[in-house]
Coordinates of C-alpha atoms and ligand atoms in Angstrom, one line a residue:
X1 CA 109.1 94.7 50.5
X2 CA 109.3 98.3 49.5
X3 CA 106.2 100.2 50.3
X4 CA 104.1 102.2 47.7
X5 CA 104.3 105.8 48.8
X6 CA 100.9 107.4 49.1
X7 CA 101.3 110.8 47.6
X8 CA 99.1 113.1 49.6
X9 CA 100.3 116.2 47.8
X10 CA 99.1 115.0 44.5
X11 CA 95.9 113.5 45.9
X12 CA 95.1 116.7 47.7
X13 CA 95.9 118.8 44.6
X14 CA 93.5 116.7 42.5
X15 CA 90.8 117.1 45.2
X16 CA 91.4 120.9 45.2
X17 CA 91.1 121.0 41.5
X18 CA 87.8 119.2 41.7
X19 CA 86.6 121.5 44.5
X20 CA 87.4 124.6 42.4
X21 CA 85.0 123.1 39.7
X22 CA 82.4 122.3 42.4
X23 CA 82.6 125.8 43.9
X24 CA 82.2 127.3 40.5
X25 CA 79.2 125.2 39.7
X26 CA 77.7 126.0 43.1
X27 CA 78.0 129.7 42.5
X28 CA 76.4 129.4 39.1
X29 CA 73.5 127.3 40.6
X30 CA 72.9 129.4 43.7
X31 CA 74.4 132.8 43.0
X32 CA 76.1 132.5 46.4
X33 CA 79.9 132.3 46.9
X34 CA 80.9 130.3 49.9
X35 CA 83.0 132.1 52.5
X36 CA 85.5 130.8 55.0
X37 CA 86.3 133.0 58.1
X38 CA 89.6 132.3 59.9
X39 CA 90.3 133.8 63.3
X40 CA 93.9 134.1 64.5
X41 CA 94.5 135.2 68.1
X42 CA 98.0 136.3 68.8
X43 CA 101.1 135.7 66.7
X44 CA 102.2 132.1 67.2
X45 CA 104.6 131.6 64.2
X46 CA 103.3 128.1 63.3
X47 CA 99.7 129.2 63.5
X48 CA 100.4 132.3 61.3
X49 CA 101.8 129.9 58.6
X50 CA 98.8 127.5 59.0
X51 CA 96.2 130.3 58.7
X52 CA 98.0 131.9 55.8
X53 CA 98.0 128.5 53.9
X54 CA 94.3 128.0 54.7
X55 CA 93.3 131.5 53.5
X56 CA 95.4 131.1 50.3
X57 CA 93.9 127.6 49.6
X58 CA 90.3 128.9 50.1
X59 CA 90.9 131.8 47.7
X60 CA 92.5 129.4 45.1
X61 CA 89.3 127.4 44.8
X62 CA 87.0 130.4 44.7
X63 CA 85.9 130.5 48.4
X64 CA 85.8 134.1 49.9
X65 CA 88.5 134.6 52.4
X66 CA 87.3 136.4 55.5
X67 CA 89.9 137.0 58.2
X68 CA 89.9 138.4 61.7
X69 CA 93.2 138.9 63.5
X70 CA 93.0 139.6 67.3
X71 CA 95.8 140.6 69.6
X72 CA 97.6 138.1 71.9
X73 CA 96.0 139.8 74.9
X74 CA 92.5 139.9 73.4
X75 CA 90.1 138.9 76.1
X76 CA 87.7 135.9 75.9
X77 CA 84.8 138.4 75.4
X78 CA 86.5 139.9 72.4
X79 CA 87.1 136.5 70.8
X80 CA 83.5 135.5 71.6
X81 CA 82.0 138.6 70.1
X82 CA 84.1 138.1 66.9
X83 CA 82.7 134.5 66.6
X84 CA 79.2 135.8 67.2
X85 CA 79.6 138.5 64.5
X86 CA 80.8 135.9 62.0
X87 CA 78.1 133.5 63.1
X88 CA 75.5 136.1 62.2
X89 CA 77.1 137.0 58.9
X90 CA 75.2 135.2 56.0
X91 CA 78.3 135.7 53.8
X92 CA 80.3 133.4 56.1
X93 CA 79.7 129.7 55.5
X94 CA 82.4 128.4 57.8
X95 CA 84.3 129.6 60.9
X96 CA 87.7 128.3 61.9
X97 CA 89.2 129.4 65.2
X98 CA 92.9 128.6 64.9
X99 CA 94.3 126.6 67.8
X100 CA 96.2 126.7 70.1
X101 CA 94.8 129.9 71.7
X102 CA 97.0 132.0 74.0
X103 CA 96.9 130.8 77.6
X104 CA 94.0 132.1 79.6
X105 CA 91.4 131.6 76.9
X106 CA 89.0 128.7 77.2
X107 CA 89.4 127.0 73.8
X108 CA 86.5 124.5 74.4
X109 CA 84.0 127.2 75.4
X110 CA 85.0 129.4 72.4
X111 CA 84.8 126.6 69.9
X112 CA 81.4 125.7 71.2
X113 CA 80.2 129.2 70.3
X114 CA 80.6 128.4 66.7
X115 CA 77.2 127.3 65.3
X116 CA 77.2 123.7 64.3
X117 CA 76.2 124.7 60.7
X118 CA 79.4 126.7 60.4
X119 CA 81.7 124.3 62.3
X120 CA 84.0 123.5 59.4
X121 CA 86.7 122.2 61.7
X122 CA 84.1 119.7 63.1
X123 CA 85.4 120.3 66.7
X124 CA 82.3 121.6 68.5
X125 CA 80.7 119.3 71.1
X126 CA 77.6 119.2 68.9
X127 CA 79.6 118.1 65.8
X128 CA 81.4 115.5 67.9
X129 CA 78.1 114.2 69.2
X130 CA 76.6 114.0 65.6
X131 CA 79.7 111.9 64.6
X132 CA 79.4 109.7 67.6
X133 CA 75.8 109.0 66.8
X134 CA 76.5 108.5 63.1
X135 CA 74.3 111.4 62.1
X136 CA 75.1 113.8 59.3
X137 CA 77.4 116.7 60.1
X138 CA 80.7 118.4 59.4
X139 CA 83.6 116.0 60.4
X140 CA 87.1 117.0 61.6
X141 CA 89.4 117.7 58.7
X142 CA 92.5 115.6 59.5
X143 CA 90.5 112.3 60.2
X144 CA 88.5 112.9 57.0
X145 CA 91.8 113.5 55.1
X146 CA 93.1 110.1 56.4
X147 CA 90.0 108.4 55.1
X148 CA 90.3 110.2 51.7
X149 CA 93.9 109.1 51.4
X150 CA 93.0 105.5 52.1
X151 CA 90.2 105.7 49.6
X152 CA 92.5 107.2 47.0
X153 CA 95.1 104.5 47.6
X154 CA 92.2 101.9 47.2
X155 CA 92.8 100.4 50.6
X156 CA 89.8 98.2 51.5
X157 CA 88.6 99.1 55.1
X158 CA 85.7 96.7 55.1
X159 CA 86.5 94.1 57.8
X160 CA 90.1 95.3 58.1
X161 CA 91.9 95.4 61.4
X162 CA 92.8 99.1 62.0
X163 CA 94.8 100.5 64.9
X164 CA 94.8 104.2 65.6
X165 CA 97.6 105.4 67.9
X166 CA 96.3 108.5 69.7
X167 CA 92.9 109.3 71.2
X168 CA 92.7 113.1 70.9
X169 CA 89.4 114.9 70.0
X170 CA 91.2 116.4 67.1
X171 CA 92.5 113.3 65.4
X172 CA 92.4 109.8 67.1
X173 CA 88.9 109.7 68.5
X174 CA 87.0 111.0 65.4
X175 CA 89.2 108.9 63.1
X176 CA 88.4 105.7 65.0
X177 CA 84.7 106.5 64.6
X178 CA 85.1 107.2 60.8
X179 CA 87.0 103.9 60.4
X180 CA 84.3 102.1 62.3
X181 CA 81.7 103.7 60.0
X182 CA 83.6 102.1 57.1
X183 CA 83.3 98.7 58.9
X184 CA 86.9 98.4 60.0
X185 CA 87.5 96.7 63.3
X186 CA 89.2 99.4 65.2
X187 CA 91.5 99.5 68.2
X188 CA 92.6 102.8 69.8
X189 CA 96.1 102.8 71.4
X190 CA 97.3 105.6 73.6
X191 CA 100.1 106.5 76.1
X192 CA 99.0 103.9 78.6
X193 CA 98.8 101.1 76.1
X194 CA 101.1 98.2 77.1
X195 CA 103.4 96.8 74.4
X196 CA 102.3 99.1 71.7
X197 CA 104.3 97.2 69.0
X198 CA 102.3 94.0 69.6
X199 CA 99.0 96.0 69.3
X200 CA 100.0 97.8 66.1
X201 CA 101.5 94.6 64.6
X202 CA 98.0 93.1 64.5
X203 CA 96.7 95.8 62.1
X204 CA 96.1 95.8 58.4
X205 CA 96.0 99.6 58.7
X206 CA 98.0 101.6 61.2
X207 CA 97.4 105.3 61.8
X208 CA 100.1 106.9 63.9
X209 CA 98.7 110.1 65.5
X210 CA 100.6 110.2 68.8
X211 CA 102.8 113.3 68.3
X212 CA 105.9 111.3 69.2
X213 CA 108.7 111.4 66.6
X214 CA 110.0 107.9 65.6
X215 CA 107.3 106.0 67.6
X216 CA 106.5 103.4 65.0
X217 CA 109.3 101.2 63.6
X218 CA 109.2 98.1 61.4
X219 CA 109.0 96.1 64.6
X220 CA 105.5 97.4 65.1
X221 CA 104.2 96.7 61.6
X222 CA 102.8 93.6 60.1
X223 CA 104.3 92.8 56.7
X224 CA 102.0 94.2 54.0
X225 CA 100.2 96.6 56.3
X226 CA 99.2 100.1 55.3
X227 CA 100.7 102.9 57.4
X228 CA 99.4 106.4 57.7
X229 CA 101.6 109.0 59.5
X230 CA 99.7 111.9 61.0
X231 CA 102.5 113.2 63.2
X232 CA 104.3 116.4 62.4
X233 CA 107.6 117.4 64.1
X234 CA 110.0 120.2 63.1
X235 CA 113.6 119.1 63.3
X236 CA 116.8 121.0 62.2
X237 CA 116.8 118.9 59.1
X238 CA 113.1 119.3 58.2
X239 CA 109.7 117.8 59.1
X240 CA 109.4 114.2 60.3
X241 CA 106.4 112.2 61.5
X242 CA 105.6 109.6 64.1
X243 CA 106.8 106.8 61.8
X244 CA 110.4 105.9 61.0
X245 CA 109.7 106.1 57.3
X246 CA 112.8 104.3 55.8
X247 CA 112.5 101.4 58.3
X248 CA 108.7 100.9 58.0
X249 CA 108.8 101.2 54.2
X250 CA 110.7 97.9 54.2
X251 CA 107.7 96.0 55.6
X252 CA 104.6 98.0 54.8
X253 CA 102.7 97.7 51.5
X254 CA 101.9 101.4 51.4
X255 CA 102.9 104.4 53.5
X256 CA 102.4 108.2 53.7
X257 CA 105.5 110.4 53.8
X258 CA 106.0 113.5 56.0
X259 CA 105.8 116.0 54.6
X260 CA 103.5 115.4 51.6
X261 CA 101.1 112.8 53.2
X262 CA 98.3 113.7 55.6
X263 CA 99.1 117.4 55.9
X264 CA 97.9 118.6 52.5
X265 CA 94.7 116.6 52.9
X266 CA 93.7 118.4 56.0
X267 CA 93.4 121.7 54.1
X268 CA 91.6 120.1 51.2
X269 CA 89.0 118.7 53.7
X270 CA 88.6 122.1 55.3
X271 CA 87.7 123.5 51.9
X272 CA 85.3 120.6 51.2
X273 CA 83.6 121.2 54.6
X274 CA 83.2 124.9 53.7
X275 CA 81.4 124.1 50.5
X276 CA 79.3 121.5 52.3
X277 CA 78.4 124.1 54.9
X278 CA 77.3 126.5 52.2
X279 CA 75.4 123.8 50.5
X280 CA 73.5 122.9 53.6
X281 CA 72.4 126.5 54.1
X282 CA 71.2 126.8 50.5
X283 CA 69.7 123.3 50.7
X284 CA 71.6 122.3 47.5
X285 CA 73.0 118.8 47.9
X286 CA 76.5 118.5 46.4
X287 CA 78.5 115.5 45.0
X288 CA 81.4 116.9 47.0
X289 CA 79.6 116.8 50.3
X290 CA 81.1 114.3 52.8
Ligands
NAP301 P1 97.6 115.2 71.2 O1 96.4 115.9 71.5 O2 98.8 115.5 71.9 O3 97.2 113.6 71.4 C1 98.2 112.7 71.3 C2 97.6 111.3 71.5 O4 98.7 110.3 71.4 C3 97.1 111.1 73.0 O5 95.9 110.4 72.9 C4 98.2 110.4 73.7 O6 97.7 109.5 74.6 C5 98.8 109.5 72.6 N1 100.2 109.2 72.8 C6 101.1 110.1 73.3 N2 102.3 109.4 73.5 C7 102.1 108.1 73.1 C8 102.9 107.0 73.1 N3 104.2 107.0 73.5 N4 102.3 105.8 72.7 C9 101.0 105.8 72.3 N5 100.2 106.8 72.3 C10 100.7 108.0 72.7 O7 98.0 115.3 69.7 P2 97.1 115.5 68.3 O8 96.5 116.9 68.3 O9 96.1 114.4 68.2 O10 98.2 115.4 67.2 C11 98.9 114.2 67.1 C12 100.0 114.5 66.0 O11 99.4 114.8 64.8 C13 100.9 115.7 66.3 O12 102.3 115.4 65.9 C14 100.3 116.8 65.5 O13 101.3 117.8 65.2 C15 99.9 116.0 64.3 N6 98.8 116.6 63.6 C16 98.9 116.7 62.2 C17 97.9 117.2 61.5 C18 98.1 117.2 60.0 O14 97.3 117.9 59.3 N7 99.0 116.4 59.4 C19 96.8 117.7 62.1 C20 96.6 117.6 63.4 C21 97.7 117.1 64.2 P3 96.9 109.9 76.0 O15 95.5 110.2 75.6 O16 97.0 108.7 76.9 O17 97.7 111.1 76.5

C-alpha cells in the first residue's frame, strides 16, 4: 500500500482563504475588525520565526496585528502588566503569549492571566476545564488542526479506534478529548507505555505527538490506518516528524508529511479562534466558529 498524503499546506491555505472572506463579512456586519495580540519575551530564534509567521498570517486574512516585544530579562510583573493592558483593550480580540518563556517566568501563572474570552491558544486552566466538560470555548490550535485535517481527508472518526501518542496539555490531552467528542474510542500513550507498537497497531487513527524523531515505524501501524504526525524536529537535512514517513507510507492508507502537514493547520486554527473570540464579544455567531 502507498498512503495518500494529506496535504496540510493546501488544506490550511483553503481554510485561510475562507477565513479572509469570513473576516471581511464580519467587519461589514459589525464594523469591528478582529485583532490578534502576540507577546514575545526574549529572542529565542524559533519563537521569533513562529511569531513572525503568526503576525503575517493574521494580517493576510484582515486581522489587526498587535505586537508586544519584551526583553529577555523582563520581569514577571512586566509580562503580567502587558497581558493586563491587552486584556483591557477592546481592539484586541485574542492574546497569544509565545512559549517557551525565558527561565524564571511562571508560564502557567502568566497564561492564566489571559481572560478566557481572549484565550485564542486555548491554554488557560479555564479553557482546559471548558474542554474537559464539553462546554463551548476556545480550543487549543494544534489539536483543532489535527481534527480539521482528518475532516478534510474525510476520515470517519465515529466509532474508530484512535491512539494519541503524547499527553501534553498543548497537544495530546486536548486532542484526546476532541477525538472523544467525535465519538472515537481513544487511547492515550506516553513515555511509560509498555510496548508502544502493540498499542498503536490497534488503531484506525494514530496521532504521533511525542516529540521523539522516528518513534513510529511501519511495525507500529495497522495496514490501512491513518497516521497524523504532529512532531517537529530540526535536522541538518531539514524538518522531520515523529513518524518514519517512507516506512509508514507503505502500510498506512493516509499520512501527513512533515513539513506541510499539521504545522500550517495550527496557524489557520489560531486565526479561526481569533475570529471566534471577536464574534463572541459582538455576539454574532459565525459559520467559521468551532
Ligand atoms: P511535550 O510537552 O514534550 O510532550 C510529549 C509527550 O510525549 C509527553 O506526554 C511524553 O510522555 C510523551 N512521550 C515522550 N517520549 C515518548 C515515547 N518514547 N513514547 C511515547 N510517548 C512519549 O511535547 P508537545 O509540546 O506535546 O509536542 C510534541 C511534539 O509536537 C514536539 O515535536 C513539538 O515540536 C510538536 N508540536 C508541533 C506543533 C505543530 O504545529 N505542528 C505544535 C505543537 C507541538 P510523558 O507525559 O510520560 O512525559
